[in-house]
Amino acid sequence: MNQPVIVAHTDDVTPAIRRTPVPGQAAERVVALVAHPDDAELMCYGTLRRAAAAGDSVTVVVVTHGANGVSVADAAAGHRLGTDERADEVRSAWASTGVQLCFLGQPDGALVADRHLISTVEAELTRLGCTLLITHGLHTDTDHQDHQALARAAVNAATRVPTCHTVLHGEPHAPRSRFAPAVLVDITDVLDDKVTALAAHCTQAGRWYLGKDYTLHRAAQAGWRLRPAAAAQGRAYEAFETSLLTLWDTASAPQPQHTTTEATAVAMQVSSRNVCRSAARTPRSTGE
């Protein structure tokens, strides 16, 4: 059976239906959990930009430092990357966007969905109060091994994060994957910015999946696949699968905070009610 297509239009940033915003509190706390320093820009740059512009709290968590991200030919020629080089490229890509960055600094190429990684991910999602998680795909047999491991760790950890109501899985650039999206986010207005952000990864220059041609093709392809009428009008999209989609969520909504005076009044009312109940239950003395 075909999955329904969920689309974020220009007036709807996140695919989950929003709860009523609380003054002074972001409506969503979006976390993009990615394996490598260029993965968030590839999968969900436009989506995160739109969420940040709407006032959501948005954080990119990069799990590995990416220092092993050199081609076989470059490595044979003695080319090496420092563990901070690619983090600087990420900072450049997201400069002045309002998106927060977090780097966990683990070695790339050897992530395993074991107790250590799952616990690390759970701690980060809990710390950030994640309500909407974006990570790698679960059905991508030909994708990078780090992507596969982190996707499994993420969905495992998210089950124990009570605020996390929706999990989206971004489109892989690996060929011959079984990616079957049902969620689209319109990124037409920030597509050029996405191209620029990907170009910030200078240490990865020459990789086809970071180039402008591929970026434009993939953004158009997502629309042609699921919304051809909109694609024909020039709309561009980022596509996602979902392993969890919660509509009209209230479990992750912040609880109302009482002022000191209000809290005292509430406490007095509760205390008074308890005293009354206690008195009603206490048998009267019959005397001697």
JSON list of C-alpha atoms in Angstrom, two decimals, residues 19 118 169 239 255 265:
[
{"chain": "A", "resi": 19, "resn": "ARG", "atom": "CA", "xyz": [0.76, 22.48, 18.70]},
{"chain": "A", "resi": 118, "resn": "ILE", "atom": "CA", "xyz": [23.17, 4.59, 21.37]},
{"chain": "A", "resi": 169, "resn": "HIS", "atom": "CA", "xyz": [15.08, 10.00, 7.47]},
{"chain": "A", "resi": 239, "resn": "ALA", "atom": "CA", "xyz": [12.41, 14.35, 0.61]},
{"chain": "A", "resi": 255, "resn": "GLN", "atom": "CA", "xyz": [4.38, 22.62, 31.04]},
{"chain": "A", "resi": 265, "resn": "ALA", "atom": "CA", "xyz": [-1.36, 30.03, 45.99]}
]
